[in-house]
Amino acid sequence: MAQPAPQGRRSSTFTRLLRHGFTDPSAAARLLHTPELAPVHDDSVLLEAFGGAADPDQALLGLVRLVEAQGEAERQRLLATLVTAKPLRDRLLGVMGASEALADHLARHPRDWQSLVTYEAADLHPATPEFEEALAEGVWGEEGGALPRPDALRIAYRRCLLGIAARDVCGTTDLSEVAAELADLATATLRAALQIASEEAPGDAAVCRLAVIAMGKCGGRELNYVSDVDVVFVGEAKEGTEEAAALQAATRLAARLMQVCSDITVEGTIWPVDANLRPEGRNGPLVRTLNSHLAYYQRWAKTWEFQALLKARPTAGDPELGQRYVDTLAPLVWQAAERENFVTDVRQMRRRVIAGIPVAEVDRELKLGPGGLRDVEFAVQLLQLVHGRSDATLRSATTLDALAALAAGGYVGRQDAAALDAAYRFLRTLEHRIQLQRMRRTHLMPEDGTDLRRLARSMGLRTEPVDALRAQWKWHAREVRRLHEKLFYRPLLDAVAHLEPGEIRLSAKAAGQRLEALGYADPVGALRHMEALASGVTRKAAIQRTLLPVLLGWFADSADPDAGLLGFRKVSDALGKTPWYLRLLRDEGAAAENLARVLSGGRLAPDLLLRAPEAVALLGAADGLRPRGRLALEQEVLAAVGRADGAEAAVAAARGVRRRELFRTAAADLIGAYGTEDRPAEEDPGRLLDVVGSAVSDLNAATLAGALRAAVRESWGDTLPTRFAVIGMGRFGGHELSYGSDADVLFVHEPREGADEQEAAKAARAVANEMRRLLQLPSADPPLPIDADLRPEGRSGPLVRSLASYAAYYRRWSLAWEAQALLRAEPVAGDAELGRRFIDLIDPLRYPVEGLGEDAVREIRRLKARMESERLPRGADPTTHAKLGRGGLSDVEWTVQLFQMQHGWELPGLRTTRTREALAAAHQAGLIGTEEAQILDEAWVLAARVRNGVMLVRGRPGDTFPADARELAAVGRYLGYEEGHVGDMLDDYRRTTRRARAVVEEVFYGA
């Protein structure tokens, strides 16, 4: 019986084990002293080798299992070889320390350790023939003869994999060689699987020719350890066989090949064979003829399918047919960049990839997330498709080879290409080592501390390995994101900026091609703007060359990149000599992206900005885009009016404040709708709309207050002979103004004590008229039209009435529509106490006690029906007119207002000027069901946002969707639809408003 070691000796052993990387020295000591390892348990060379493994504890456990599985003679040979042969020792322990799955394989097949002996230093690059020979021996040789062929293939595959993994973890081969060897092994495996299928069905093999085309990473000879192997099958009849029968036979062979590789048995699985990249995907036939493939790609294929064909490579089956397939389809690949929807398709595919990542996994995703491997691959492939049309040197299926060719051709800067190459190799190596542990298909960084430590040590990190790994990973991810942007745009600048002599640059033609491919409609004009911005040796030009690569990318991600670039040039020309401007864009991360989104989002915001470019400073301030309240706005406007010399100058100052604040609101709206890199798009469109409505309403109220102060001061000094108030009506009173709305108002006055009533009325009329005149004077600032047509008697009635006159009129002559219009009346400027008394006057009218009688309800319904038939513009589509069309603003508002007039007297929640608040109150009171209220609210928000979107995009009001395709796409982006989904937007609008109209028919009309 073994005696326990003395305490001092045990402590010394534990210290040695900890120093060599073991995390559980107690368990390691027990394993080292098992009888099977007795000959070597004190061997310092072996202990040193464990210390070099990614996980010494796992490597030791794997070795014990392997030794236990050997016969006596084989055990002694293994231990002797371990001690004397360093290459084998490093490879074997390195594999078991990095891969639990391969350690399990060695325990099940204990003789396979000998395969590592044959991989000597002079034989580091086995190509496909070597793998084919090894697989053939394993499947059809003496050992394989005792097993079912598929199981023999699985075992032989893992045996070959041992050699690749051993050289990988020992650092005797680099990433490109590992990925190429994995692809070559996959090629040999596909060929063996097809041979197995042909042996099982010799009749099928006799009547058809079948070629297996590798796609994806296998086709590009850059495969992962664990990955689906993407393939496409092409078939052909042999002489004397009907095509249909031959295709059926080829389909059976292809299906069996996939089954051999994909089935899970006691030996596990090799990898899934995925044929979903074939024409029509999983819905299309598994095998097609070459002519059928060609017809599909000529007529039906999408851009991403040509992108996938970049990596097509014949791998198994009939080599002549496979090569003919590639040669036939290659010309179509290099025409893909000329397709009208090229940019849209490429962007949509990248967005779909990112959108498909579960939220909880985005920050751990090495492959698909921002700054991940797919960013590199998409960027390289896009540049290949753009420039490979005229430069055959770029037509490589391998990412890093293609990147090197892009650098050699001057399409990518050499330093950028080298940095991207390094980042890609790091991320791919990280991905490989993660997969190697359990041989599972994953691209997620582990969260478990043990897994992270093993992973870090496998990457050669020994000091604070987990922290060092995280730091390197995040640094490389940031580099990929940075270089992903530069990859497209920096060479464009080199083409137009006069930089160092002899530097390789894109030709003007190549630069124009790239801009066109990225969505710029006028590449010649874009190059001209870039040259004006970035040429020269001034500090300003140098900063522009730093900014433009990123800005061009953000512009290209909009519906109108040309407008974005043109706007940026204009703003830069206006502010170019201002020292803070470029510094703001360079140093404040959010400012540049915010500016890009605003300039390319439509005409309204850029027009406002270009009238006072210094407002760009708002885009960089921490709270620069936060709407200001009415009180703060009114104080600023009144202070500006007080400093001005004369009424016209005073209102010009007030309108200048309004212009700046309109820009602030529009910019915040666009950025909230589009989102930015650090700020996701606002998920609640109703909240965005409420913010805009309140902000514009408050701003217009403050502007009216300033105009009123200016008009009074000009002729009467500080005191008007009558008290004067402005009452907001319609959407103004409801805090629901859109960007292009007029200011609907009523004017009310009340003579001061002792004042002559006629003089008071005359002064009130003069003030009202002067306000209207001042606010519409020709100016660089947008006008604020005042509309007083909702006053008693409409345009025929006096512009201003006294409070007593309003009371007399409403008591004797008021019509139903006037009472309804008063539902959204609210004081907005002037004498606050007079405004409150006006509201007290009209409350009994708009919220009649006991509600409306049947005659009044019928009258309101009749007025609504008349408006529908008479006011819709000639030729307008009633299904898309946001204001008067089916289920639009008018439908919802009249329905809500009917609730208010019927029940406002008894339900305080209905006494609000805001449509959505009143609708919510009606629902809470049980006047309308939950689903119906949601339908109306959704339709009202959507219709109102369409009007805002049209104004933002076109720079002028509109109640229906634009006819111009680019403007329509821009409205779609504002509403949250990606490029290419304009049809979805229109369908969704019609569906939403159709449902709303059904509710209106039932609730308002009582149908």
Coordinates of N, CA and C in Angstrom, one line a residue, residues 826-958:
E826 N -56.7 76.2 -27.2 CA -55.8 76.3 -26.0 C -55.1 77.6 -26.2
P827 N -55.0 78.5 -25.1 CA -54.2 79.7 -25.2 C -52.7 79.4 -25.5
V828 N -52.1 80.2 -26.4 CA -50.7 80.0 -26.7 C -49.9 81.2 -26.6
A829 N -50.5 82.4 -26.5 CA -49.7 83.6 -26.4 C -50.6 84.7 -25.9
G830 N -49.9 85.8 -25.4 CA -50.7 87.0 -25.0 C -51.1 86.9 -23.5
D831 N -52.2 87.5 -23.2 CA -52.7 87.7 -21.8 C -53.2 86.3 -21.3
A832 N -52.5 85.8 -20.4 CA -52.8 84.4 -19.9 C -54.2 84.4 -19.2
E833 N -54.5 85.4 -18.4 CA -55.8 85.4 -17.7 C -56.9 85.5 -18.7
L834 N -56.8 86.3 -19.7 CA -57.8 86.4 -20.8 C -58.0 85.1 -21.5
G835 N -56.9 84.4 -21.7 CA -56.9 83.1 -22.4 C -57.7 82.1 -21.5
R836 N -57.5 82.1 -20.2 CA -58.2 81.2 -19.3 C -59.7 81.5 -19.3
R837 N -60.1 82.7 -19.4 CA -61.5 83.1 -19.4 C -62.1 82.7 -20.7
F838 N -61.4 82.8 -21.8 CA -61.9 82.3 -23.1 C -62.2 80.8 -23.0
I839 N -61.3 80.0 -22.4 CA -61.5 78.6 -22.2 C -62.7 78.3 -21.4
D840 N -62.9 79.1 -20.3 CA -64.1 78.9 -19.4 C -65.4 79.2 -20.2
L841 N -65.3 80.1 -21.2 CA -66.4 80.5 -22.0 C -66.8 79.3 -22.9
I842 N -65.8 78.7 -23.5 CA -66.2 77.7 -24.5 C -66.4 76.3 -24.0
D843 N -66.0 76.0 -22.8 CA -66.1 74.6 -22.2 C -67.5 74.1 -22.3
P844 N -68.5 74.9 -21.9 CA -69.9 74.3 -22.0 C -70.3 74.1 -23.5
L845 N -69.7 74.7 -24.4 CA -70.1 74.6 -25.8 C -69.5 73.3 -26.3
R846 N -68.2 73.0 -26.0 CA -67.5 71.9 -26.6 C -67.8 70.6 -25.8
Y847 N -68.2 70.7 -24.5 CA -68.5 69.6 -23.7 C -69.9 69.8 -23.2
P848 N -70.9 69.7 -24.1 CA -72.3 70.1 -23.7 C -72.8 69.1 -22.6
V849 N -73.5 69.6 -21.6 CA -74.1 68.8 -20.6 C -75.1 67.8 -21.2
E850 N -75.0 66.6 -20.7 CA -75.8 65.5 -21.2 C -75.4 65.1 -22.6
G851 N -74.3 65.6 -23.1 CA -73.8 65.2 -24.4 C -74.5 65.7 -25.6
L852 N -74.4 65.1 -26.7 CA -75.0 65.5 -28.0 C -76.3 64.8 -28.2
G853 N -77.3 65.5 -28.7 CA -78.5 64.9 -29.1 C -78.4 64.1 -30.4
E854 N -79.4 63.3 -30.7 CA -79.3 62.5 -32.0 C -79.2 63.4 -33.2
D855 N -79.9 64.6 -33.2 CA -79.8 65.5 -34.4 C -78.3 66.0 -34.5
A856 N -77.7 66.3 -33.4 CA -76.3 66.9 -33.5 C -75.4 65.8 -34.0
V857 N -75.6 64.5 -33.5 CA -74.7 63.5 -34.0 C -74.9 63.2 -35.4
R858 N -76.1 63.2 -35.9 CA -76.3 63.1 -37.4 C -75.7 64.2 -38.2
E859 N -75.8 65.4 -37.6 CA -75.2 66.5 -38.3 C -73.6 66.4 -38.5
I860 N -73.0 65.9 -37.4 CA -71.6 65.7 -37.4 C -71.2 64.6 -38.4
R861 N -72.0 63.6 -38.4 CA -71.7 62.5 -39.4 C -71.9 63.0 -40.8
R862 N -72.9 63.8 -41.0 CA -73.2 64.3 -42.3 C -72.0 65.2 -42.8
L863 N -71.5 66.1 -41.9 CA -70.4 66.9 -42.2 C -69.2 66.1 -42.6
K864 N -68.9 65.1 -41.8 CA -67.8 64.2 -42.1 C -67.9 63.6 -43.5
A865 N -69.1 63.0 -43.8 CA -69.3 62.4 -45.1 C -69.1 63.4 -46.2
R866 N -69.6 64.6 -46.0 CA -69.5 65.6 -47.1 C -68.0 66.0 -47.3
M867 N -67.3 66.1 -46.2 CA -65.9 66.4 -46.3 C -65.1 65.3 -47.1
E868 N -65.5 64.1 -46.8 CA -64.8 63.0 -47.5 C -65.0 63.0 -49.0
S869 N -66.2 63.4 -49.4 CA -66.5 63.4 -50.8 C -66.1 64.7 -51.5
E870 N -65.9 65.8 -50.8 CA -65.6 67.1 -51.5 C -64.1 67.5 -51.3
R871 N -63.5 67.2 -50.2 CA -62.2 67.8 -49.9 C -61.0 67.0 -50.4
L872 N -61.2 65.7 -50.7 CA -60.0 65.0 -51.1 C -59.6 65.5 -52.5
P873 N -58.3 65.8 -52.6 CA -57.9 66.4 -53.9 C -58.1 65.5 -55.1
R874 N -58.4 66.1 -56.2 CA -58.7 65.4 -57.4 C -57.5 64.5 -57.8
G875 N -57.8 63.2 -58.1 CA -56.7 62.3 -58.5 C -56.0 61.7 -57.3
A876 N -56.2 62.1 -56.1 CA -55.5 61.6 -54.9 C -56.0 60.2 -54.6
D877 N -55.1 59.3 -54.2 CA -55.4 57.9 -53.8 C -56.0 57.9 -52.4
P878 N -57.3 57.6 -52.3 CA -57.9 57.6 -50.9 C -57.2 56.6 -50.0
T879 N -56.5 55.6 -50.5 CA -55.9 54.6 -49.6 C -54.6 55.1 -49.1
T880 N -54.0 56.2 -49.6 CA -52.7 56.6 -49.1 C -52.7 58.1 -48.7
H881 N -53.8 58.8 -48.7 CA -53.8 60.2 -48.3 C -53.8 60.2 -46.8
A882 N -52.8 60.8 -46.2 CA -52.6 60.7 -44.8 C -53.6 61.5 -44.0
K883 N -54.1 62.6 -44.6 CA -55.0 63.4 -43.8 C -56.5 63.1 -44.0
L884 N -56.9 63.0 -45.3 CA -58.3 62.8 -45.6 C -58.6 61.5 -46.1
G885 N -57.6 60.6 -46.3 CA -57.9 59.3 -46.9 C -58.5 58.3 -45.9
R886 N -58.7 57.1 -46.4 CA -59.3 56.1 -45.6 C -58.5 55.8 -44.4
G887 N -59.1 55.8 -43.2 CA -58.3 55.5 -42.0 C -57.2 56.5 -41.6
G888 N -57.2 57.7 -42.2 CA -56.2 58.6 -41.9 C -56.5 59.5 -40.7
L889 N -55.8 60.7 -40.7 CA -55.9 61.5 -39.5 C -57.3 62.0 -39.3
S890 N -58.0 62.4 -40.3 CA -59.3 63.0 -40.1 C -60.3 61.9 -39.6
D891 N -60.2 60.7 -40.1 CA -61.1 59.6 -39.6 C -60.9 59.4 -38.1
V892 N -59.7 59.3 -37.7 CA -59.4 59.0 -36.3 C -59.8 60.2 -35.4
E893 N -59.5 61.4 -35.9 CA -59.8 62.6 -35.0 C -61.3 62.9 -34.9
W894 N -62.0 62.7 -35.9 CA -63.5 62.9 -35.8 C -64.1 61.9 -34.9
T895 N -63.6 60.7 -34.9 CA -64.1 59.6 -34.1 C -63.8 60.0 -32.6
V896 N -62.6 60.4 -32.3 CA -62.3 60.8 -31.0 C -63.0 62.0 -30.5
Q897 N -63.2 63.0 -31.4 CA -63.9 64.2 -31.0 C -65.4 63.9 -30.8
L898 N -66.0 62.9 -31.4 CA -67.3 62.6 -31.1 C -67.5 62.1 -29.7
F899 N -66.5 61.2 -29.3 CA -66.5 60.8 -27.9 C -66.4 62.0 -27.0
Q900 N -65.5 62.9 -27.3 CA -65.4 64.1 -26.4 C -66.6 64.9 -26.2
M901 N -67.3 65.1 -27.4 CA -68.5 66.0 -27.3 C -69.7 65.2 -26.6
Q902 N -69.7 63.9 -26.7 CA -70.8 63.2 -26.1 C -70.6 62.9 -24.6
H903 N -69.3 62.8 -24.2 CA -69.0 62.3 -22.9 C -68.1 63.2 -22.1
G904 N -67.5 64.3 -22.7 CA -66.6 65.1 -22.0 C -67.2 65.8 -20.8
W905 N -68.5 66.1 -20.8 CA -69.1 66.7 -19.7 C -69.0 65.9 -18.4
E906 N -69.0 64.5 -18.5 CA -69.0 63.6 -17.4 C -67.6 62.9 -17.1
L907 N -66.7 62.9 -18.2 CA -65.5 62.2 -18.0 C -64.3 63.2 -18.2
P908 N -63.7 63.7 -17.1 CA -62.6 64.7 -17.1 C -61.5 64.3 -18.0
G909 N -61.2 63.0 -18.2 CA -60.1 62.6 -19.0 C -60.2 62.9 -20.5
L910 N -61.5 63.1 -20.9 CA -61.7 63.5 -22.3 C -61.5 64.9 -22.6
R911 N -61.4 65.7 -21.5 CA -61.2 67.2 -21.7 C -59.8 67.5 -21.9
T912 N -59.3 67.1 -23.0 CA -57.9 67.4 -23.4 C -57.9 67.8 -24.9
T913 N -56.9 68.6 -25.3 CA -56.8 69.0 -26.7 C -56.0 68.0 -27.5
R914 N -55.4 67.0 -26.9 CA -54.5 66.0 -27.5 C -55.3 64.8 -28.0
T915 N -55.2 64.4 -29.2 CA -56.0 63.3 -29.8 C -55.6 62.0 -29.1
R916 N -54.4 61.6 -28.9 CA -54.0 60.3 -28.3 C -54.4 60.3 -26.9
E917 N -54.3 61.4 -26.1 CA -54.7 61.4 -24.7 C -56.2 61.1 -24.6
A918 N -57.0 61.8 -25.5 CA -58.4 61.6 -25.5 C -58.8 60.2 -25.9
L919 N -58.1 59.6 -26.9 CA -58.4 58.2 -27.2 C -58.1 57.3 -26.1
A920 N -57.0 57.5 -25.4 CA -56.7 56.6 -24.3 C -57.7 56.8 -23.2
A921 N -58.2 58.0 -22.9 CA -59.3 58.2 -21.9 C -60.6 57.5 -22.3
A922 N -60.9 57.6 -23.6 CA -62.1 56.9 -24.1 C -62.0 55.4 -23.9
H923 N -60.8 54.9 -24.1 CA -60.6 53.4 -23.9 C -60.7 53.1 -22.4
Q924 N -60.1 53.9 -21.6 CA -60.1 53.7 -20.1 C -61.6 53.7 -19.6
A925 N -62.4 54.6 -20.2 CA -63.8 54.7 -19.7 C -64.7 53.6 -20.3
G926 N -64.1 52.8 -21.2 CA -64.9 51.7 -21.8 C -65.8 52.1 -23.0
L927 N -65.5 53.3 -23.5 CA -66.2 53.7 -24.7 C -65.8 53.0 -26.0
I928 N -64.6 52.5 -26.0 CA -64.0 51.8 -27.1 C -63.2 50.6 -26.6
G929 N -63.2 49.5 -27.3 CA -62.5 48.3 -26.9 C -60.9 48.5 -27.1
T930 N -60.2 47.6 -26.4 CA -58.7 47.7 -26.4 C -58.2 47.6 -27.8
E931 N -58.6 46.6 -28.6 CA -58.1 46.4 -29.9 C -58.4 47.5 -30.8
E932 N -59.7 48.0 -30.7 CA -60.1 49.1 -31.6 C -59.3 50.4 -31.3
A933 N -59.1 50.6 -30.0 CA -58.3 51.8 -29.6 C -56.9 51.7 -30.1
Q934 N -56.3 50.6 -30.0 CA -54.9 50.4 -30.5 C -54.9 50.5 -32.0
I935 N -55.9 50.1 -32.7 CA -55.9 50.2 -34.2 C -56.0 51.7 -34.6
L936 N -56.8 52.4 -33.9 CA -56.9 53.9 -34.3 C -55.7 54.6 -33.9
D937 N -55.1 54.3 -32.8 CA -53.9 55.0 -32.4 C -52.7 54.7 -33.3
E938 N -52.6 53.4 -33.7 CA -51.5 53.1 -34.6 C -51.7 53.8 -36.0
A939 N -52.9 53.8 -36.5 CA -53.2 54.5 -37.8 C -52.9 56.0 -37.7
W940 N -53.3 56.6 -36.6 CA -53.1 58.1 -36.4 C -51.6 58.4 -36.4
V941 N -50.9 57.6 -35.6 CA -49.4 57.8 -35.5 C -48.7 57.6 -36.8
L942 N -49.1 56.6 -37.5 CA -48.5 56.3 -38.8 C -48.8 57.4 -39.8
A943 N -50.0 57.8 -39.9 CA -50.4 58.9 -40.9 C -49.7 60.2 -40.5
A944 N -49.6 60.5 -39.2 CA -48.9 61.8 -38.9 C -47.4 61.7 -39.2
R945 N -46.8 60.5 -39.0 CA -45.4 60.4 -39.2 C -45.1 60.4 -40.8
V946 N -46.1 59.9 -41.5 CA -45.9 60.0 -43.0 C -45.8 61.5 -43.4
R947 N -46.7 62.3 -42.8 CA -46.7 63.8 -43.2 C -45.3 64.4 -42.7
N948 N -44.9 64.0 -41.5 CA -43.6 64.5 -41.1 C -42.5 64.0 -42.0
G949 N -42.5 62.8 -42.4 CA -41.5 62.2 -43.2 C -41.4 62.9 -44.6
V950 N -42.6 63.1 -45.1 CA -42.6 63.8 -46.5 C -42.0 65.2 -46.3
M951 N -42.3 65.9 -45.3 CA -41.8 67.3 -45.1 C -40.3 67.2 -44.9
L952 N -39.8 66.3 -44.1 CA -38.4 66.2 -43.8 C -37.6 65.8 -45.1
V953 N -38.2 65.0 -46.0 CA -37.5 64.5 -47.2 C -37.6 65.5 -48.3
R954 N -38.8 66.1 -48.5 CA -39.0 67.0 -49.7 C -38.7 68.4 -49.3
G955 N -38.8 68.8 -48.1 CA -38.7 70.2 -47.7 C -39.9 71.0 -47.9
R956 N -41.0 70.4 -48.3 CA -42.3 71.1 -48.4 C -43.4 70.1 -48.0
P957 N -44.5 70.6 -47.5 CA -45.6 69.7 -46.9 C -46.2 68.8 -48.0
G958 N -46.7 67.7 -47.5 CA -47.4 66.8 -48.4 C -48.2 65.8 -47.6

